[in-house]
Short mmCIF file of C-alpha atoms in Angstrom, two decimals:
data_model
loop_
_atom_site.label_atom_id
_atom_site.label_comp_id
_atom_site.label_asym_id
_atom_site.label_seq_id
_atom_site.Cartn_x
_atom_site.Cartn_y
_atom_site.Cartn_z
CA MET A 1 0.00 0.00 0.00
CA SER A 2 1.24 3.48 -0.85
CA ASP A 3 1.06 6.20 1.78
CA ARG A 4 -1.31 8.88 0.45
CA SER A 5 -2.08 10.35 3.87
CA ILE A 6 1.34 11.95 4.29
CA ARG A 7 2.04 14.08 1.23
CA ASN A 8 5.63 14.82 2.15
CA LEU A 9 7.51 12.45 4.43
CA ALA A 10 10.31 15.01 4.62
CA ASN A 11 8.05 17.21 6.76
CA LEU A 12 8.03 14.56 9.47
CA GLN A 13 11.72 15.08 10.17
CA ALA A 14 11.33 18.84 10.65
CA PHE A 15 7.88 19.06 12.19
CA GLY A 16 6.90 15.59 13.40
CA SER A 17 6.11 15.15 17.06
CA THR A 18 8.40 12.83 19.00
CA SER A 19 5.44 11.12 20.64
CA ARG A 20 3.96 10.23 17.25
CA VAL A 21 6.96 9.66 14.97
CA LEU A 22 9.99 7.40 15.24
CA ASN A 23 12.22 8.48 12.36
CA LEU A 24 14.69 5.63 11.91
CA LEU A 25 15.83 7.06 8.58
CA ALA A 26 17.07 10.19 10.36
CA VAL A 27 18.82 8.04 12.97
CA TRP A 28 20.58 6.12 10.16
CA ARG A 29 21.67 9.34 8.45
CA ARG A 30 23.13 10.78 11.64
CA HIS A 31 24.60 7.66 13.21
CA GLY A 32 24.80 4.96 10.53
CA HIS A 33 28.58 5.37 10.34
CA THR A 34 29.08 4.66 14.07
CA ASP A 35 30.00 1.33 15.62
CA GLU A 36 27.21 1.69 18.21
CA TRP A 37 24.52 1.92 15.51
CA ARG A 38 25.92 -1.08 13.63
CA GLU A 39 26.45 -3.24 16.70
CA LYS A 40 23.22 -2.43 18.60
CA PRO A 41 20.47 -1.80 16.01
CA LEU A 42 16.83 -1.49 16.92
CA PHE A 43 16.00 -3.81 14.01
CA GLN A 44 18.18 -6.45 12.38
CA THR A 45 16.34 -5.96 9.07
CA PRO A 46 17.99 -3.07 7.14
CA ALA A 47 14.75 -1.89 5.50
CA LEU A 48 13.02 -1.50 8.88
CA ASN A 49 16.05 0.26 10.33
CA GLN A 50 15.74 2.95 7.64
CA GLY A 51 11.98 3.47 7.80
CA LEU A 52 9.54 5.58 9.75
CA ILE A 53 7.14 4.37 12.44
CA ILE A 54 4.07 6.47 13.17
CA LYS A 55 1.19 6.29 15.64
CA HIS A 56 -1.86 6.64 13.41
CA ARG A 57 -5.56 7.20 14.09
CA LEU A 58 -7.45 4.71 11.94
CA ARG A 59 -9.97 5.86 9.36
CA ARG A 60 -13.23 4.05 8.85
CA ASP A 61 -11.93 2.18 5.80
CA GLU A 62 -8.88 1.00 7.75
CA VAL A 63 -10.62 -0.51 10.78
CA ASP A 64 -11.44 -3.73 8.91
CA LEU A 65 -7.74 -4.41 8.34
CA PHE A 66 -7.60 -5.79 11.90
CA HIS A 67 -9.12 -8.85 13.53
CA VAL A 68 -10.34 -6.79 16.51
CA TYR A 69 -11.71 -3.27 16.67
CA ARG A 70 -9.18 -0.57 17.49
CA GLN A 71 -9.11 3.22 17.11
CA SER A 72 -5.40 3.66 16.47
CA ALA A 73 -2.55 1.61 15.11
CA THR A 74 1.19 1.71 14.50
CA LYS A 75 2.12 2.35 10.88
CA VAL A 76 5.48 1.32 9.39
CA ILE A 77 6.47 3.35 6.32
CA LEU A 78 9.29 2.30 4.01
CA PRO A 79 10.30 5.25 1.78
CA LEU A 80 10.32 4.67 -1.97
CA ASP A 81 13.53 6.69 -2.26
CA LEU A 82 15.80 7.26 0.74
CA ASP A 83 17.17 10.40 -0.91
CA ASP A 84 13.82 11.98 -1.78
CA LEU A 85 11.09 11.52 0.81
CA ARG A 86 8.70 13.68 -1.21
CA LEU A 87 8.01 10.59 -3.32
CA GLY A 88 6.27 8.96 -0.35
CA GLY A 89 6.49 5.32 0.64
CA ARG A 90 4.77 1.99 1.14
CA PHE A 91 3.17 1.31 4.49
CA ILE A 92 1.78 -1.48 6.60
CA PHE A 93 0.12 -1.56 10.02
CA ILE A 94 1.68 -3.67 12.75
CA GLY A 95 -0.71 -6.47 13.61
CA GLN A 96 -3.01 -6.10 10.62
CA ARG A 97 -4.43 -9.22 8.98
CA ASN A 98 -1.72 -11.39 7.41
CA PHE A 99 0.94 -8.99 8.69
CA ASP A 100 3.91 -11.38 8.39
CA ARG A 101 2.94 -12.50 4.89
CA ALA A 102 2.34 -8.95 3.70
CA LEU A 103 5.83 -7.95 4.81
CA ARG A 104 7.32 -10.73 2.72
CA GLU A 105 5.11 -10.58 -0.38
CA TYR A 106 4.44 -6.87 -0.82
CA PHE A 107 7.49 -5.34 0.80
CA GLY A 108 10.06 -8.01 -0.01
CA VAL A 109 11.14 -7.89 3.63
CA SER A 110 12.00 -11.09 5.47
CA VAL A 111 11.77 -10.30 9.17
CA ASP A 112 13.21 -12.54 11.87
CA GLU A 113 11.43 -13.31 15.13
CA ARG A 114 13.44 -10.76 17.09
CA ASP A 115 12.31 -7.93 14.80
CA LEU A 116 8.70 -9.12 14.88
CA GLU A 117 8.79 -9.04 18.67
CA THR A 118 10.28 -5.52 18.60
CA LEU A 119 7.48 -4.37 16.31
CA ARG A 120 4.91 -5.85 18.69
CA LEU A 121 6.54 -4.10 21.65
CA ILE A 122 6.39 -0.77 19.83
CA ASP A 123 2.76 -1.35 18.90
CA GLN A 124 1.90 -1.84 22.59
CA LEU A 125 3.12 1.65 23.48
CA PRO A 126 0.63 4.54 23.58
CA SER A 127 3.41 6.92 22.53
CA LEU A 128 6.73 6.77 20.68
CA ASP A 129 8.54 9.23 22.88
CA PRO A 130 12.13 8.03 23.44
CA PHE A 131 11.79 7.60 27.20
CA LEU A 132 8.90 5.13 27.04
CA LEU A 133 10.47 3.42 24.03
CA ARG A 134 13.76 2.82 25.80
CA GLU A 135 12.02 1.47 28.89
CA GLN A 136 9.93 -0.89 26.74
CA VAL A 137 12.88 -2.41 24.88
CA SER A 138 14.97 -2.58 28.05
CA ARG A 139 12.26 -4.54 29.86
CA ALA A 140 12.30 -6.99 26.95
CA GLY A 141 16.04 -7.49 27.41
CA LEU A 142 17.04 -5.78 24.15
CA ASP A 143 20.35 -3.91 24.10
CA VAL A 144 19.76 -1.02 21.70
CA ALA A 145 22.08 1.89 20.88
CA ARG A 146 21.37 5.17 22.68
CA CYS A 147 21.16 7.06 19.38
CA TYR A 148 17.66 5.66 18.79
CA PHE A 149 16.26 7.50 21.80
CA GLU A 150 16.45 11.11 20.65
CA LEU A 151 13.89 13.89 20.38
CA THR A 152 12.81 15.01 16.91
CA GLU A 153 14.22 18.24 15.51
CA GLY A 154 10.76 19.79 15.65
CA ASP A 155 10.29 19.03 19.35
CA MET A 156 13.78 20.26 20.20
CA LYS A 157 13.02 23.62 18.58
CA ARG A 158 9.65 23.91 20.31
CA MET A 159 11.12 22.92 23.70
CA PHE A 160 14.12 25.24 23.58
CA GLY A 161 12.61 28.29 25.28
CA PHE A 162 10.87 26.20 27.95
CA VAL A 163 14.04 24.31 28.85
CA GLU A 164 16.03 27.57 28.98
CA SER A 165 13.68 28.94 31.64
CA GLN A 166 13.75 25.67 33.59
CA ILE A 167 17.52 25.28 33.82
CA ALA A 168 18.55 28.94 34.23
CA PRO A 169 18.90 28.61 38.06
CA LEU A 170 21.12 25.56 37.64
CA VAL A 171 23.32 27.30 35.09
CA ALA A 172 23.82 30.18 37.52
CA MET A 173 24.99 27.71 40.18
CA SER A 174 27.50 26.03 37.87
CA MET A 175 29.05 29.25 36.53
CA ALA A 176 31.80 31.22 38.18
CA ALA A 177 30.81 34.13 40.40
CA GLY A 178 30.71 37.46 38.56
CA THR A 179 29.66 36.02 35.20
CA SER A 180 27.79 38.69 33.23
CA LEU A 181 24.12 38.34 32.27
CA PRO A 182 24.96 37.93 28.56
CA GLY A 183 27.49 35.29 29.55
CA LYS A 184 24.88 33.43 31.57
CA ALA A 185 22.43 33.65 28.66
CA ARG A 186 24.99 32.20 26.26
CA GLY A 187 25.85 29.49 28.78
CA THR A 188 22.17 28.60 29.22
CA ALA A 189 21.56 28.38 25.46
CA SER A 190 24.65 26.23 25.00
CA LEU A 191 23.62 23.90 27.82
CA VAL A 192 20.08 23.53 26.43
CA SER A 193 21.49 22.48 23.07
CA ARG A 194 23.69 19.86 24.72
CA ILE A 195 20.88 18.49 26.91
CA LEU A 196 18.33 18.19 24.11
CA SER A 197 20.82 16.50 21.78
CA ASN A 198 22.50 13.26 22.80
CA THR A 199 25.97 14.73 23.30
CA ASP A 200 28.46 13.16 25.66
CA GLY A 201 29.85 14.81 28.79
CA ALA A 202 32.77 16.52 27.05
CA GLY A 203 33.06 20.12 28.28
CA MET A 204 30.27 19.61 30.82
CA GLN A 205 32.41 19.18 33.91
CA PRO A 206 31.00 22.24 35.79
CA LEU A 207 27.44 20.98 35.32
CA GLY A 208 28.43 17.44 36.26
CA GLU A 209 30.00 18.70 39.48
CA THR A 210 26.90 20.76 40.32
CA LEU A 211 24.70 17.71 39.82
CA GLN A 212 27.23 15.54 41.66
CA LEU A 213 27.46 13.14 38.72
CA ALA A 214 30.52 10.99 38.18
CA PRO A 215 31.76 10.97 34.55
CA GLY A 216 30.27 7.51 33.99
CA GLN A 217 26.88 8.66 35.32
CA TYR A 218 26.54 11.77 33.16
CA ALA A 219 24.84 10.30 30.08
CA GLU A 220 22.27 8.31 32.08
CA GLY A 221 21.58 11.12 34.53
CA VAL A 222 21.03 13.73 31.83
CA PHE A 223 18.81 11.32 29.85
CA CYS A 224 16.58 10.96 32.92
CA TRP A 225 16.60 14.72 33.44
CA LYS A 226 15.65 15.31 29.81
CA GLY A 227 12.72 12.93 30.26
CA PHE A 228 11.26 14.99 33.09
CA LEU A 229 11.78 18.23 31.13
CA TYR A 230 10.05 16.69 28.12
CA TYR A 231 7.03 15.60 30.14
CA LYS A 232 6.78 18.92 31.95
CA TRP A 233 6.83 20.72 28.62
CA SER A 234 4.26 18.48 26.96
CA ALA A 235 2.04 18.38 30.08
CA ALA A 236 1.50 22.15 29.96
CA THR A 237 -0.44 21.80 26.70
CA VAL A 238 -1.90 18.34 27.20
CA LEU A 239 -3.40 19.06 30.63
CA LYS A 240 -5.04 22.25 29.42
CA GLU A 241 -6.58 20.47 26.44
CA ALA A 242 -7.61 17.44 28.51
CA ARG A 243 -9.50 19.57 31.01
CA ALA A 244 -11.23 21.41 28.16
CA VAL A 245 -12.28 18.06 26.70
CA ALA A 246 -13.57 16.92 30.10
CA ASP A 247 -15.69 20.06 30.37
CA ALA A 248 -16.99 19.64 26.82
CA ILE A 249 -18.06 16.07 27.56
CA ALA A 250 -20.49 17.40 30.16
CA THR A 251 -22.27 19.53 27.55
CA MET A 252 -22.45 17.11 24.62
CA GLN A 253 -25.80 15.60 23.67
CA PRO A 254 -26.58 12.90 21.10
CA ALA A 255 -28.29 13.94 17.88
CA GLY A 256 -31.65 12.38 17.16
CA PRO A 257 -34.16 10.49 19.27
CA LEU A 258 -33.00 8.07 22.00
CA ASP A 259 -34.64 5.29 23.94
CA THR A 260 -34.36 5.24 27.73
CA GLU A 261 -31.64 2.58 27.80
CA SER A 262 -29.38 4.48 25.41
CA ARG A 263 -29.90 7.73 27.28
CA LEU A 264 -28.90 6.14 30.60
CA TYR A 265 -25.89 4.52 28.95
CA ILE A 266 -24.68 7.85 27.54
CA GLU A 267 -25.24 9.70 30.82
CA ARG A 268 -23.29 7.13 32.79
CA GLY A 269 -20.56 7.00 30.18
CA ARG A 270 -20.20 10.79 30.22
CA GLN A 271 -19.72 10.81 33.99
CA VAL A 272 -17.24 7.92 34.01
CA LEU A 273 -15.16 9.31 31.15
CA ARG A 274 -15.00 12.83 32.57
CA ARG A 275 -14.02 11.51 36.01
CA LYS A 276 -11.24 9.34 34.57
CA ILE A 277 -9.84 12.20 32.47
CA LEU A 278 -9.66 14.53 35.47
CA LYS A 279 -8.17 11.80 37.66
CA THR A 280 -5.49 11.15 35.06
CA CYS A 281 -4.66 14.86 34.95
CA GLU A 282 -4.24 14.88 38.73
CA THR A 283 -1.97 11.83 38.58
CA VAL A 284 0.25 13.43 35.93
CA VAL A 285 0.62 16.58 38.03
CA GLU A 286 1.53 14.57 41.14
CA THR A 287 4.06 12.51 39.18
CA LEU A 288 5.84 15.60 37.85
CA LYS A 289 6.07 16.98 41.40
CA ILE A 290 8.73 14.31 42.03
CA TYR A 291 10.97 16.29 39.70
CA ASP A 292 9.91 19.69 41.05
CA ARG A 293 10.76 18.75 44.65
CA ALA A 294 14.16 17.31 43.76
CA TYR A 295 15.04 20.27 41.56
CA ALA A 296 13.95 22.81 44.18
CA SER A 297 16.11 21.14 46.82
CA LEU A 298 19.05 21.51 44.44
CA THR A 299 18.55 25.09 43.23
CA GLU A 300 16.71 26.78 46.11
CA ASP A 301 17.57 25.00 49.33
CA GLY A 302 21.21 24.39 48.49
CA ARG A 303 21.09 20.75 49.61
CA ARG A 304 22.22 19.58 46.18
CA PRO A 305 20.84 16.05 46.16
CA PRO A 306 22.75 14.02 43.56
CA PHE A 307 20.96 12.69 40.49
CA GLY A 308 22.14 9.31 41.67
CA SER A 309 19.81 9.49 44.66
CA SER A 310 16.52 7.61 44.82
CA CYS A 311 14.76 10.37 42.87
CA TRP A 312 17.05 10.06 39.88
CA THR A 313 18.05 6.44 39.47
CA PRO A 314 17.14 4.82 36.14
CA ARG A 315 14.77 2.49 38.02
CA THR A 316 12.84 5.42 39.52
CA CYS A 317 12.68 7.27 36.22
CA SER A 318 11.55 4.10 34.46
CA SER A 319 8.73 3.57 36.95
CA VAL A 320 7.58 7.16 36.44
CA TRP A 321 7.58 6.76 32.66
CA ALA A 322 5.87 3.36 32.85
CA ASN A 323 3.19 4.92 35.07
CA ARG A 324 2.75 7.69 32.52
CA SER A 325 2.34 5.04 29.82
CA GLU A 326 -0.40 3.28 31.76
CA ARG A 327 -2.18 6.56 32.52
CA SER A 328 -1.99 7.62 28.87
CA GLY A 329 -4.10 4.63 27.98
CA THR A 330 -6.69 5.23 30.68
CA SER A 331 -8.97 7.34 28.51
CA SER A 332 -9.51 4.43 26.14
CA ALA A 333 -10.53 2.19 29.03
CA SER A 334 -13.53 4.10 30.24
CA GLY A 335 -14.98 1.24 32.21
CA ILE A 336 -18.20 1.40 30.21
CA SER A 337 -19.89 -1.75 29.00
CA ALA A 338 -19.51 -2.40 25.29
CA SER A 339 -23.29 -2.55 24.78
CA PRO A 340 -25.58 -0.98 23.85
CA PRO A 341 -23.80 0.85 21.02
CA ALA A 342 -23.33 4.57 21.50
CA PRO A 343 -24.96 6.95 19.01
CA ARG A 344 -22.68 8.04 16.17
CA ALA A 345 -23.40 11.77 16.17
CA CYS A 346 -23.38 14.28 18.99
CA ARG A 347 -24.01 17.99 19.23
CA SER A 348 -23.29 20.66 21.83
CA ARG A 349 -25.99 21.67 24.23
CA SER A 350 -27.32 25.07 23.16
#
């Protein structure tokens, strides 16, 4: 199948959201010459390791591609021309009917069991952000190169100003006394660029000392830190929109006549769904307070807890991200019985 829904795959690299797009072609272009990429690939199959994976909301004509009903799926796109993404690509959904056979017959791709399992693991995730992705493959015992767990260029640009404001107090602590304001601004911008990209600890000794990170702990500690910054940034928009949706649910009414059973079903479903959305918002806020408390103790109270403490170990960060993953899927599990069927059209209460 050819991908008609994405007119220009090249736009995904510049503007695609990290949570929706895993651009393996971009990873290959940036890191394909490195030993780490060659020795610890995400996929053993070269074609998959140079493709794009996208979380996709299914259209009506796509729902029947699956054995069971689902609202979204994970799409694998193999570009027609690696040098010109404007030409589009062929795509397949993970888990669609005859998935294995379609890969072989229509894509000419012979995938081993390890790659099939990796595809299934990715399909299970509600999001493709690098922090959940790394936790998922690590739990499965897969040793994958760090270069696969990067933010997209688009997200890095959108996050830049937010991260600058978040880390400014820490930059001030790590700089020498008497540093001018322009010097601090340049230092902050430079540090943001290093944090958002997967650079090593070269030239970052002052920051490492402030965070009390040993040289061998720097990469892991900053990766965990970047995860919290990413979720704080994305939560600002998501929580606002989620609460607006919860409020809108209370005012929506079905179009057309209803029998008593359907009306009771919709009323109960509205209450359950709104309650679960608001509860999830509260849980996200409480989870991010773990970061806020640890950061405040470092920058305001002067206690300087190391990132290696219980708040910043990979295990703690992983549990936070796994909890976020579970909560992200809560809205789809509304707790409402599957029958009777809900009306198809709704309108706002006037």
